[in-house]
């Protein structure tokens, strides 16, 4: 290469976390990133690998392989499979997510996203009771009461305060943070609690009990309620009063609720509380989603199949049943005979049992260059990165779609290309099950 | 300076590209012979005629009498109409997808769409998945559908869903009735800025028309959970009224010569006594062209606190409508059964949640809009629901000029688009209406005029309200008719005594010259096209828009625009001025 040309890319969207901040400025020298701004530990880490030439390639059985060989092996594995699982997708983008559903349909796979081990229970809660929610800009403009419940955004979403929830100045909140009240509810003091105006220590595993008390007090401020562990009746009453007396309230909730025991019931109760509060004031809830395009993964799965995660396509039509068709459960019960992972970093979220099972079946991973899978894959195909090498769309945690642009060259194939190639190769090779009539 | 950009797609992408392209090229000459043609735009009312389609467009009959089509369809004894045009439905975008996400339960009891060599799989119910939506519309003989409510911040999402909605041609209306910039500029008396912004917004989102939903009322809801009660309530913070918003956006749509005028969902939807607001809205247009949507939901008399006073005010409204040619409307017919209410009208969603006691989804969208989703069920034994049903039919039957009224259920709000054949049967056959009236609460009969209406629609009139009129109201010169230059979108029916069945199962459906449906089976899947407008605007107004945007939104100005290459099969529809 010639002396690398320096250039600046602005308004870049970062998919390191669900905030998908789209105001980044990247300095390039040729195809290498030299500077990333503004400061954010997650963005810095996300773009770090692009500072050096990418050497990672494709592998078959742990040995370097040409793309053609890797695809041929992957096609072979899928062709032999009777119960394939396609999983991941939250580090991909619309083109790859679409191609994954198309392939899943053709080979009669189960397809599931990382929501399944993150906010899947929250989605089930929405299916039970609905949700009063808003875009992040609405919160930025209006919310004078901000709750973080079972979440630690100071660590998981470092710029959330700055861009969306605490610091921004608007006509309604001209003094920014000083015009808002920030409450953290959690079973232990975390970094976010230290940065908030108020911390409510919720006894471990007692979130549901606290929410029901708040609901009772929302319906009737005079209702008799009992203390909850260390939480006094006065503290609970004060909190209920704060919820009802704000002008526009928001509760951001995290995996501390969604992944708690019977998380879907806990979140459903929280969403009921938020709906109830709309009789008194305006109140919204928002999942604090973790990976960059997890909202895109469940949105696309949903518009194409009708269901947001845990979808089985083995009967030539979509079937949905969390638990039965959730990746972790399928693996734990040994009900799949191969797995195509699109973004294998999320393997860490699986139970040890599911990971063990995964080690016993053929694994094909489609991973970004810098991702090292914790379970060895029979076939690893390294794919181009959306928002750096390829264009696409990321859906922010509030489902606002943001463009991802191709900023530099890469000879790596996109996951879309690989998945479409696999679909092409497998056309006609996989026997289709008969259509089962209801 | 040389900038290192990605090369044209590398090898693998290129190989795939050729394998996945689906085009309409080289379709040859199609002749449809012997059918009875209904083409009211061209004054053809049930005449036996041959139809010629070449390269997706209707052409004049070749002069050479020996000319033969590459494919000839014998339609002898059959009825030929242009492809159906649904000008108001909710089929794509964040609201529709939230409804899909929220309602897995109804999909279990609804027919599934199976994958075949031609078709992708999908789910149905009141909110079908994208592929299923395309197949179902095509199966019904509809080849064009417009989504009625898109917050521009989510336009990119809609374009992505449209790409996955096959066969039908599409477009969408952009929500503007509670847009902060529009309200601010109206209050500041800056009409040129309002106009420039509207044109800029249509360009940025690649939308088709201006949509108002409960103008001003959604912002009031977002502020504190209330609503406006009429056209002259002040919208706090912005110091404007619904009347000003309606008049200004109507004016701009006209001055920009947009093919479709302002599309209005009036204030006070669903409230007893709302007919005065609706009449007020009609008058507030001050002679500007305007389209009032799902008028059924806005034609109620009575006192909101006393259900027994609920009654139809269609006769009063239709008097005004019949004598004011600047107005067009679609009905928003209610049909009995379960469905999903979805609306950009946030306070309405909350109201329905309270009325039905069902799960409720609400989403406030920054600077732009609101959203409410609630599962509902319309029951024939409910006085209110049965009266809503009757009020919709009154509109169809009392409006004198079918060219200014379009069929809609406001899918899925009043019912699914799949109910259109049943509505057609009700309009064409008075006895079918009487059968229903015999089983609804008796009080319905006294609360509206339906039982006294003897009118029965002709096939020509049905063709108008399901194709020709909506195409004309949309300003689509190539849709809704079968004259030379029209899109080769044709629906062919086998006449039968059961009108509903006849319209439910067309014998053939042809989209842009290709036979898509043959005897109820999808024979070919093609891509639909996106219809959008690109009005010009005063560039000098953009810096002010950008300044406001950057102070207000949670995203970057540059990332708000949908790039041209993100549109799937776009068709630019010129302004009226450009012809």
JSON list of C-alpha atoms in Angstrom, two decimals, chain B residues 82-283:
[
{"chain": "B", "resi": 82, "resn": "UNK", "atom": "CA", "xyz": [-57.82, -2.84, -12.34]},
{"chain": "B", "resi": 83, "resn": "UNK", "atom": "CA", "xyz": [-55.80, -4.13, -9.38]},
{"chain": "B", "resi": 84, "resn": "UNK", "atom": "CA", "xyz": [-57.14, -2.96, -6.03]},
{"chain": "B", "resi": 85, "resn": "UNK", "atom": "CA", "xyz": [-55.69, 0.11, -4.32]},
{"chain": "B", "resi": 86, "resn": "UNK", "atom": "CA", "xyz": [-55.75, 0.36, -0.53]},
{"chain": "B", "resi": 87, "resn": "UNK", "atom": "CA", "xyz": [-55.08, 3.97, 0.32]},
{"chain": "B", "resi": 88, "resn": "UNK", "atom": "CA", "xyz": [-55.17, 3.68, 4.10]},
{"chain": "B", "resi": 89, "resn": "UNK", "atom": "CA", "xyz": [-53.77, 0.74, 6.01]},
{"chain": "B", "resi": 90, "resn": "UNK", "atom": "CA", "xyz": [-51.11, -0.01, 8.60]},
{"chain": "B", "resi": 91, "resn": "UNK", "atom": "CA", "xyz": [-48.74, -2.65, 7.25]},
{"chain": "B", "resi": 92, "resn": "UNK", "atom": "CA", "xyz": [-45.17, -1.63, 8.11]},
{"chain": "B", "resi": 93, "resn": "UNK", "atom": "CA", "xyz": [-43.01, 0.22, 10.60]},
{"chain": "B", "resi": 94, "resn": "UNK", "atom": "CA", "xyz": [-42.44, 0.41, 14.33]},
{"chain": "B", "resi": 95, "resn": "UNK", "atom": "CA", "xyz": [-46.09, 0.49, 15.35]},
{"chain": "B", "resi": 96, "resn": "UNK", "atom": "CA", "xyz": [-47.08, -2.44, 13.17]},
{"chain": "B", "resi": 97, "resn": "UNK", "atom": "CA", "xyz": [-44.07, -4.46, 14.27]},
{"chain": "B", "resi": 98, "resn": "UNK", "atom": "CA", "xyz": [-44.74, -3.68, 17.93]},
{"chain": "B", "resi": 99, "resn": "UNK", "atom": "CA", "xyz": [-48.24, -5.08, 17.42]},
{"chain": "B", "resi": 100, "resn": "UNK", "atom": "CA", "xyz": [-46.79, -8.22, 15.85]},
{"chain": "B", "resi": 101, "resn": "UNK", "atom": "CA", "xyz": [-44.38, -8.54, 18.75]},
{"chain": "B", "resi": 102, "resn": "UNK", "atom": "CA", "xyz": [-47.06, -7.97, 21.37]},
{"chain": "B", "resi": 103, "resn": "UNK", "atom": "CA", "xyz": [-49.65, -10.40, 20.02]},
{"chain": "B", "resi": 104, "resn": "UNK", "atom": "CA", "xyz": [-48.24, -13.93, 19.59]},
{"chain": "B", "resi": 105, "resn": "UNK", "atom": "CA", "xyz": [-51.50, -15.34, 20.95]},
{"chain": "B", "resi": 106, "resn": "UNK", "atom": "CA", "xyz": [-53.64, -14.53, 17.91]},
{"chain": "B", "resi": 107, "resn": "UNK", "atom": "CA", "xyz": [-51.17, -16.15, 15.52]},
{"chain": "B", "resi": 108, "resn": "UNK", "atom": "CA", "xyz": [-51.68, -19.54, 17.08]},
{"chain": "B", "resi": 109, "resn": "UNK", "atom": "CA", "xyz": [-55.31, -19.58, 16.02]},
{"chain": "B", "resi": 110, "resn": "UNK", "atom": "CA", "xyz": [-54.82, -17.97, 12.60]},
{"chain": "B", "resi": 111, "resn": "UNK", "atom": "CA", "xyz": [-53.86, -19.68, 9.34]},
{"chain": "B", "resi": 112, "resn": "UNK", "atom": "CA", "xyz": [-50.12, -20.07, 8.79]},
{"chain": "B", "resi": 113, "resn": "UNK", "atom": "CA", "xyz": [-48.34, -19.20, 5.58]},
{"chain": "B", "resi": 114, "resn": "UNK", "atom": "CA", "xyz": [-46.10, -22.13, 4.65]},
{"chain": "B", "resi": 115, "resn": "UNK", "atom": "CA", "xyz": [-42.82, -21.88, 2.88]},
{"chain": "B", "resi": 116, "resn": "UNK", "atom": "CA", "xyz": [-42.89, -23.20, -0.68]},
{"chain": "B", "resi": 117, "resn": "UNK", "atom": "CA", "xyz": [-40.39, -22.99, -3.49]},
{"chain": "B", "resi": 118, "resn": "UNK", "atom": "CA", "xyz": [-41.92, -19.60, -4.31]},
{"chain": "B", "resi": 119, "resn": "UNK", "atom": "CA", "xyz": [-43.10, -18.27, -1.00]},
{"chain": "B", "resi": 120, "resn": "UNK", "atom": "CA", "xyz": [-41.49, -17.34, 2.28]},
{"chain": "B", "resi": 121, "resn": "UNK", "atom": "CA", "xyz": [-43.34, -18.49, 5.36]},
{"chain": "B", "resi": 122, "resn": "UNK", "atom": "CA", "xyz": [-45.21, -16.21, 7.70]},
{"chain": "B", "resi": 123, "resn": "UNK", "atom": "CA", "xyz": [-47.96, -15.67, 10.20]},
{"chain": "B", "resi": 124, "resn": "UNK", "atom": "CA", "xyz": [-51.33, -13.98, 9.88]},
{"chain": "B", "resi": 125, "resn": "UNK", "atom": "CA", "xyz": [-53.95, -12.77, 12.36]},
{"chain": "B", "resi": 126, "resn": "UNK", "atom": "CA", "xyz": [-54.84, -9.10, 12.39]},
{"chain": "B", "resi": 127, "resn": "UNK", "atom": "CA", "xyz": [-51.20, -8.05, 11.82]},
{"chain": "B", "resi": 128, "resn": "UNK", "atom": "CA", "xyz": [-49.60, -10.44, 9.32]},
{"chain": "B", "resi": 129, "resn": "UNK", "atom": "CA", "xyz": [-45.83, -10.70, 8.92]},
{"chain": "B", "resi": 130, "resn": "UNK", "atom": "CA", "xyz": [-44.34, -8.85, 5.96]},
{"chain": "B", "resi": 131, "resn": "UNK", "atom": "CA", "xyz": [-44.15, -11.61, 3.37]},
{"chain": "B", "resi": 132, "resn": "UNK", "atom": "CA", "xyz": [-47.62, -12.80, 4.35]},
{"chain": "B", "resi": 133, "resn": "UNK", "atom": "CA", "xyz": [-48.95, -9.25, 3.95]},
{"chain": "B", "resi": 134, "resn": "UNK", "atom": "CA", "xyz": [-47.77, -9.13, 0.34]},
{"chain": "B", "resi": 135, "resn": "UNK", "atom": "CA", "xyz": [-49.22, -12.55, -0.49]},
{"chain": "B", "resi": 136, "resn": "UNK", "atom": "CA", "xyz": [-52.54, -11.85, 1.22]},
{"chain": "B", "resi": 137, "resn": "UNK", "atom": "CA", "xyz": [-53.07, -8.54, -0.56]},
{"chain": "B", "resi": 138, "resn": "UNK", "atom": "CA", "xyz": [-52.17, -10.12, -3.88]},
{"chain": "B", "resi": 139, "resn": "UNK", "atom": "CA", "xyz": [-54.48, -13.04, -3.20]},
{"chain": "B", "resi": 140, "resn": "UNK", "atom": "CA", "xyz": [-57.27, -10.53, -2.67]},
{"chain": "B", "resi": 141, "resn": "UNK", "atom": "CA", "xyz": [-56.61, -8.81, -6.00]},
{"chain": "B", "resi": 142, "resn": "UNK", "atom": "CA", "xyz": [-54.99, -5.76, -4.43]},
{"chain": "B", "resi": 143, "resn": "UNK", "atom": "CA", "xyz": [-51.74, -4.64, -6.02]},
{"chain": "B", "resi": 144, "resn": "UNK", "atom": "CA", "xyz": [-51.15, -1.33, -4.21]},
{"chain": "B", "resi": 145, "resn": "UNK", "atom": "CA", "xyz": [-51.28, -0.35, -0.53]},
{"chain": "B", "resi": 146, "resn": "UNK", "atom": "CA", "xyz": [-50.22, 2.77, 1.35]},
{"chain": "B", "resi": 147, "resn": "UNK", "atom": "CA", "xyz": [-49.20, 2.77, 4.99]},
{"chain": "B", "resi": 148, "resn": "UNK", "atom": "CA", "xyz": [-50.95, 5.65, 6.67]},
{"chain": "B", "resi": 149, "resn": "UNK", "atom": "CA", "xyz": [-48.83, 6.69, 9.63]},
{"chain": "B", "resi": 150, "resn": "UNK", "atom": "CA", "xyz": [-45.06, 6.77, 9.74]},
{"chain": "B", "resi": 151, "resn": "UNK", "atom": "CA", "xyz": [-43.03, 8.88, 12.16]},
{"chain": "B", "resi": 152, "resn": "UNK", "atom": "CA", "xyz": [-40.24, 10.17, 9.93]},
{"chain": "B", "resi": 153, "resn": "UNK", "atom": "CA", "xyz": [-37.54, 9.16, 12.43]},
{"chain": "B", "resi": 154, "resn": "UNK", "atom": "CA", "xyz": [-38.59, 5.56, 11.70]},
{"chain": "B", "resi": 155, "resn": "UNK", "atom": "CA", "xyz": [-38.80, 5.91, 7.92]},
{"chain": "B", "resi": 156, "resn": "UNK", "atom": "CA", "xyz": [-35.68, 3.78, 7.46]},
{"chain": "B", "resi": 157, "resn": "UNK", "atom": "CA", "xyz": [-37.42, 0.96, 9.33]},
{"chain": "B", "resi": 158, "resn": "UNK", "atom": "CA", "xyz": [-40.47, 1.21, 7.06]},
{"chain": "B", "resi": 159, "resn": "UNK", "atom": "CA", "xyz": [-38.31, 1.06, 3.94]},
{"chain": "B", "resi": 160, "resn": "UNK", "atom": "CA", "xyz": [-36.69, -2.13, 5.28]},
{"chain": "B", "resi": 161, "resn": "UNK", "atom": "CA", "xyz": [-40.06, -3.76, 5.97]},
{"chain": "B", "resi": 162, "resn": "UNK", "atom": "CA", "xyz": [-41.36, -2.68, 2.57]},
{"chain": "B", "resi": 163, "resn": "UNK", "atom": "CA", "xyz": [-38.40, -4.43, 0.97]},
{"chain": "B", "resi": 164, "resn": "UNK", "atom": "CA", "xyz": [-39.67, -7.61, 2.63]},
{"chain": "B", "resi": 165, "resn": "UNK", "atom": "CA", "xyz": [-43.30, -7.03, 1.59]},
{"chain": "B", "resi": 166, "resn": "UNK", "atom": "CA", "xyz": [-43.51, -8.60, -1.85]},
{"chain": "B", "resi": 167, "resn": "UNK", "atom": "CA", "xyz": [-45.72, -8.05, -4.90]},
{"chain": "B", "resi": 168, "resn": "UNK", "atom": "CA", "xyz": [-47.67, -4.95, -3.89]},
{"chain": "B", "resi": 169, "resn": "UNK", "atom": "CA", "xyz": [-46.64, -1.41, -4.76]},
{"chain": "B", "resi": 170, "resn": "UNK", "atom": "CA", "xyz": [-46.40, 0.77, -1.68]},
{"chain": "B", "resi": 171, "resn": "UNK", "atom": "CA", "xyz": [-45.83, 4.17, -0.19]},
{"chain": "B", "resi": 172, "resn": "UNK", "atom": "CA", "xyz": [-46.41, 5.86, 3.14]},
{"chain": "B", "resi": 173, "resn": "UNK", "atom": "CA", "xyz": [-47.68, 9.04, 4.73]},
{"chain": "B", "resi": 174, "resn": "UNK", "atom": "CA", "xyz": [-45.48, 11.04, 7.07]},
{"chain": "B", "resi": 175, "resn": "UNK", "atom": "CA", "xyz": [-46.84, 12.08, 10.48]},
{"chain": "B", "resi": 176, "resn": "UNK", "atom": "CA", "xyz": [-46.78, 15.87, 10.83]},
{"chain": "B", "resi": 177, "resn": "UNK", "atom": "CA", "xyz": [-49.72, 16.90, 13.01]},
{"chain": "B", "resi": 178, "resn": "UNK", "atom": "CA", "xyz": [-47.74, 17.09, 16.25]},
{"chain": "B", "resi": 179, "resn": "UNK", "atom": "CA", "xyz": [-44.36, 17.94, 14.81]},
{"chain": "B", "resi": 180, "resn": "UNK", "atom": "CA", "xyz": [-42.57, 20.47, 16.98]},
{"chain": "B", "resi": 181, "resn": "UNK", "atom": "CA", "xyz": [-40.91, 22.38, 14.18]},
{"chain": "B", "resi": 182, "resn": "UNK", "atom": "CA", "xyz": [-44.17, 22.78, 12.29]},
{"chain": "B", "resi": 183, "resn": "UNK", "atom": "CA", "xyz": [-45.97, 23.99, 15.42]},
{"chain": "B", "resi": 184, "resn": "UNK", "atom": "CA", "xyz": [-43.17, 26.40, 16.29]},
{"chain": "B", "resi": 185, "resn": "UNK", "atom": "CA", "xyz": [-43.08, 27.92, 12.81]},
{"chain": "B", "resi": 186, "resn": "UNK", "atom": "CA", "xyz": [-46.86, 28.24, 12.67]},
{"chain": "B", "resi": 187, "resn": "UNK", "atom": "CA", "xyz": [-46.79, 30.05, 16.00]},
{"chain": "B", "resi": 188, "resn": "UNK", "atom": "CA", "xyz": [-43.98, 32.27, 14.74]},
{"chain": "B", "resi": 189, "resn": "UNK", "atom": "CA", "xyz": [-46.03, 33.05, 11.64]},
{"chain": "B", "resi": 190, "resn": "UNK", "atom": "CA", "xyz": [-43.39, 31.71, 9.28]},
{"chain": "B", "resi": 191, "resn": "UNK", "atom": "CA", "xyz": [-45.45, 30.07, 6.52]},
{"chain": "B", "resi": 192, "resn": "UNK", "atom": "CA", "xyz": [-42.48, 29.78, 4.15]},
{"chain": "B", "resi": 193, "resn": "UNK", "atom": "CA", "xyz": [-40.53, 27.83, 6.76]},
{"chain": "B", "resi": 194, "resn": "UNK", "atom": "CA", "xyz": [-43.45, 25.49, 7.37]},
{"chain": "B", "resi": 195, "resn": "UNK", "atom": "CA", "xyz": [-43.66, 24.80, 3.67]},
{"chain": "B", "resi": 196, "resn": "UNK", "atom": "CA", "xyz": [-39.93, 24.30, 3.21]},
{"chain": "B", "resi": 197, "resn": "UNK", "atom": "CA", "xyz": [-39.77, 21.99, 6.21]},
{"chain": "B", "resi": 198, "resn": "UNK", "atom": "CA", "xyz": [-42.64, 19.83, 5.00]},
{"chain": "B", "resi": 199, "resn": "UNK", "atom": "CA", "xyz": [-40.97, 19.43, 1.62]},
{"chain": "B", "resi": 200, "resn": "UNK", "atom": "CA", "xyz": [-37.62, 18.75, 3.28]},
{"chain": "B", "resi": 201, "resn": "UNK", "atom": "CA", "xyz": [-39.21, 16.16, 5.56]},
{"chain": "B", "resi": 202, "resn": "UNK", "atom": "CA", "xyz": [-40.87, 14.31, 2.67]},
{"chain": "B", "resi": 203, "resn": "UNK", "atom": "CA", "xyz": [-37.49, 14.23, 0.93]},
{"chain": "B", "resi": 204, "resn": "UNK", "atom": "CA", "xyz": [-35.63, 13.08, 4.04]},
{"chain": "B", "resi": 205, "resn": "UNK", "atom": "CA", "xyz": [-38.05, 10.24, 4.76]},
{"chain": "B", "resi": 206, "resn": "UNK", "atom": "CA", "xyz": [-38.85, 9.39, 1.12]},
{"chain": "B", "resi": 207, "resn": "UNK", "atom": "CA", "xyz": [-42.53, 9.53, 2.01]},
{"chain": "B", "resi": 208, "resn": "UNK", "atom": "CA", "xyz": [-45.56, 10.20, -0.14]},
{"chain": "B", "resi": 209, "resn": "UNK", "atom": "CA", "xyz": [-47.97, 12.53, 1.66]},
{"chain": "B", "resi": 210, "resn": "UNK", "atom": "CA", "xyz": [-48.59, 14.67, 4.74]},
{"chain": "B", "resi": 211, "resn": "UNK", "atom": "CA", "xyz": [-50.51, 12.98, 7.52]},
{"chain": "B", "resi": 212, "resn": "UNK", "atom": "CA", "xyz": [-52.14, 14.65, 10.49]},
{"chain": "B", "resi": 213, "resn": "UNK", "atom": "CA", "xyz": [-53.18, 12.51, 13.46]},
{"chain": "B", "resi": 214, "resn": "UNK", "atom": "CA", "xyz": [-55.19, 14.25, 16.16]},
{"chain": "B", "resi": 215, "resn": "UNK", "atom": "CA", "xyz": [-53.32, 17.47, 15.39]},
{"chain": "B", "resi": 216, "resn": "UNK", "atom": "CA", "xyz": [-51.99, 19.05, 18.56]},
{"chain": "B", "resi": 217, "resn": "UNK", "atom": "CA", "xyz": [-53.75, 16.45, 20.73]},
{"chain": "B", "resi": 218, "resn": "UNK", "atom": "CA", "xyz": [-50.93, 13.93, 20.74]},
{"chain": "B", "resi": 219, "resn": "UNK", "atom": "CA", "xyz": [-48.48, 16.58, 21.93]},
{"chain": "B", "resi": 220, "resn": "UNK", "atom": "CA", "xyz": [-50.88, 17.50, 24.74]},
{"chain": "B", "resi": 221, "resn": "UNK", "atom": "CA", "xyz": [-51.04, 13.81, 25.67]},
{"chain": "B", "resi": 222, "resn": "UNK", "atom": "CA", "xyz": [-47.26, 13.53, 25.69]},
{"chain": "B", "resi": 223, "resn": "UNK", "atom": "CA", "xyz": [-47.01, 16.57, 27.92]},
{"chain": "B", "resi": 224, "resn": "UNK", "atom": "CA", "xyz": [-49.36, 15.43, 30.62]},
{"chain": "B", "resi": 225, "resn": "UNK", "atom": "CA", "xyz": [-51.79, 12.71, 29.61]},
{"chain": "B", "resi": 226, "resn": "UNK", "atom": "CA", "xyz": [-54.58, 14.96, 28.39]},
{"chain": "B", "resi": 227, "resn": "UNK", "atom": "CA", "xyz": [-55.98, 15.74, 24.95]},
{"chain": "B", "resi": 228, "resn": "UNK", "atom": "CA", "xyz": [-57.44, 18.63, 23.03]},
{"chain": "B", "resi": 229, "resn": "UNK", "atom": "CA", "xyz": [-61.23, 18.75, 22.91]},
{"chain": "B", "resi": 230, "resn": "UNK", "atom": "CA", "xyz": [-61.63, 20.61, 19.65]},
{"chain": "B", "resi": 231, "resn": "UNK", "atom": "CA", "xyz": [-60.01, 22.68, 16.96]},
{"chain": "B", "resi": 232, "resn": "UNK", "atom": "CA", "xyz": [-59.48, 25.79, 19.04]},
{"chain": "B", "resi": 233, "resn": "UNK", "atom": "CA", "xyz": [-57.84, 24.44, 22.20]},
{"chain": "B", "resi": 234, "resn": "UNK", "atom": "CA", "xyz": [-54.43, 25.89, 22.72]},
{"chain": "B", "resi": 235, "resn": "UNK", "atom": "CA", "xyz": [-51.53, 23.41, 22.57]},
{"chain": "B", "resi": 236, "resn": "UNK", "atom": "CA", "xyz": [-49.44, 24.34, 25.60]},
{"chain": "B", "resi": 237, "resn": "UNK", "atom": "CA", "xyz": [-45.80, 25.32, 25.03]},
{"chain": "B", "resi": 238, "resn": "UNK", "atom": "CA", "xyz": [-46.42, 25.81, 21.32]},
{"chain": "B", "resi": 239, "resn": "UNK", "atom": "CA", "xyz": [-49.28, 28.27, 21.39]},
{"chain": "B", "resi": 240, "resn": "UNK", "atom": "CA", "xyz": [-51.03, 26.87, 18.33]},
{"chain": "B", "resi": 241, "resn": "UNK", "atom": "CA", "xyz": [-54.40, 25.21, 17.74]},
{"chain": "B", "resi": 242, "resn": "UNK", "atom": "CA", "xyz": [-55.46, 22.17, 15.74]},
{"chain": "B", "resi": 243, "resn": "UNK", "atom": "CA", "xyz": [-57.23, 24.55, 13.38]},
{"chain": "B", "resi": 244, "resn": "UNK", "atom": "CA", "xyz": [-53.99, 26.33, 12.56]},
{"chain": "B", "resi": 245, "resn": "UNK", "atom": "CA", "xyz": [-52.11, 23.07, 12.05]},
{"chain": "B", "resi": 246, "resn": "UNK", "atom": "CA", "xyz": [-54.76, 21.69, 9.71]},
{"chain": "B", "resi": 247, "resn": "UNK", "atom": "CA", "xyz": [-55.04, 24.85, 7.68]},
{"chain": "B", "resi": 248, "resn": "UNK", "atom": "CA", "xyz": [-51.29, 25.38, 7.35]},
{"chain": "B", "resi": 249, "resn": "UNK", "atom": "CA", "xyz": [-50.38, 21.81, 6.40]},
{"chain": "B", "resi": 250, "resn": "UNK", "atom": "CA", "xyz": [-53.31, 21.70, 3.95]},
{"chain": "B", "resi": 251, "resn": "UNK", "atom": "CA", "xyz": [-52.08, 24.94, 2.41]},
{"chain": "B", "resi": 252, "resn": "UNK", "atom": "CA", "xyz": [-48.52, 23.66, 2.11]},
{"chain": "B", "resi": 253, "resn": "UNK", "atom": "CA", "xyz": [-49.57, 20.34, 0.56]},
{"chain": "B", "resi": 254, "resn": "UNK", "atom": "CA", "xyz": [-51.54, 22.29, -2.02]},
{"chain": "B", "resi": 255, "resn": "UNK", "atom": "CA", "xyz": [-48.82, 24.85, -2.68]},
{"chain": "B", "resi": 256, "resn": "UNK", "atom": "CA", "xyz": [-46.24, 22.11, -3.03]},
{"chain": "B", "resi": 257, "resn": "UNK", "atom": "CA", "xyz": [-48.61, 20.52, -5.56]},
{"chain": "B", "resi": 258, "resn": "UNK", "atom": "CA", "xyz": [-48.29, 17.16, -3.87]},
{"chain": "B", "resi": 259, "resn": "UNK", "atom": "CA", "xyz": [-50.15, 14.39, -5.68]},
{"chain": "B", "resi": 260, "resn": "UNK", "atom": "CA", "xyz": [-52.14, 13.61, -2.52]},
{"chain": "B", "resi": 261, "resn": "UNK", "atom": "CA", "xyz": [-53.53, 16.41, -0.33]},
{"chain": "B", "resi": 262, "resn": "UNK", "atom": "CA", "xyz": [-53.24, 16.54, 3.42]},
{"chain": "B", "resi": 263, "resn": "UNK", "atom": "CA", "xyz": [-54.49, 13.25, 4.94]},
{"chain": "B", "resi": 264, "resn": "UNK", "atom": "CA", "xyz": [-56.36, 13.98, 8.17]},
{"chain": "B", "resi": 265, "resn": "UNK", "atom": "CA", "xyz": [-57.20, 11.80, 11.15]},
{"chain": "B", "resi": 266, "resn": "UNK", "atom": "CA", "xyz": [-59.41, 14.33, 12.97]},
{"chain": "B", "resi": 267, "resn": "UNK", "atom": "CA", "xyz": [-59.32, 15.21, 16.64]},
{"chain": "B", "resi": 268, "resn": "UNK", "atom": "CA", "xyz": [-61.63, 13.36, 19.05]},
{"chain": "B", "resi": 269, "resn": "UNK", "atom": "CA", "xyz": [-61.64, 10.02, 17.25]},
{"chain": "B", "resi": 270, "resn": "UNK", "atom": "CA", "xyz": [-64.24, 7.64, 18.66]},
{"chain": "B", "resi": 271, "resn": "UNK", "atom": "CA", "xyz": [-65.86, 10.12, 21.05]},
{"chain": "B", "resi": 272, "resn": "UNK", "atom": "CA", "xyz": [-69.64, 10.48, 21.06]},
{"chain": "B", "resi": 273, "resn": "UNK", "atom": "CA", "xyz": [-70.45, 13.97, 19.83]},
{"chain": "B", "resi": 274, "resn": "UNK", "atom": "CA", "xyz": [-67.28, 14.20, 17.76]},
{"chain": "B", "resi": 275, "resn": "UNK", "atom": "CA", "xyz": [-69.19, 14.96, 14.55]},
{"chain": "B", "resi": 276, "resn": "UNK", "atom": "CA", "xyz": [-69.04, 18.68, 15.29]},
{"chain": "B", "resi": 277, "resn": "UNK", "atom": "CA", "xyz": [-65.22, 18.47, 15.42]},
{"chain": "B", "resi": 278, "resn": "UNK", "atom": "CA", "xyz": [-65.30, 16.64, 12.09]},
{"chain": "B", "resi": 279, "resn": "UNK", "atom": "CA", "xyz": [-67.55, 19.25, 10.50]},
{"chain": "B", "resi": 280, "resn": "UNK", "atom": "CA", "xyz": [-65.31, 21.94, 11.93]},
{"chain": "B", "resi": 281, "resn": "UNK", "atom": "CA", "xyz": [-62.29, 20.20, 10.38]},
{"chain": "B", "resi": 282, "resn": "UNK", "atom": "CA", "xyz": [-63.97, 20.08, 6.97]},
{"chain": "B", "resi": 283, "resn": "UNK", "atom": "CA", "xyz": [-64.70, 23.80, 7.24]}
]
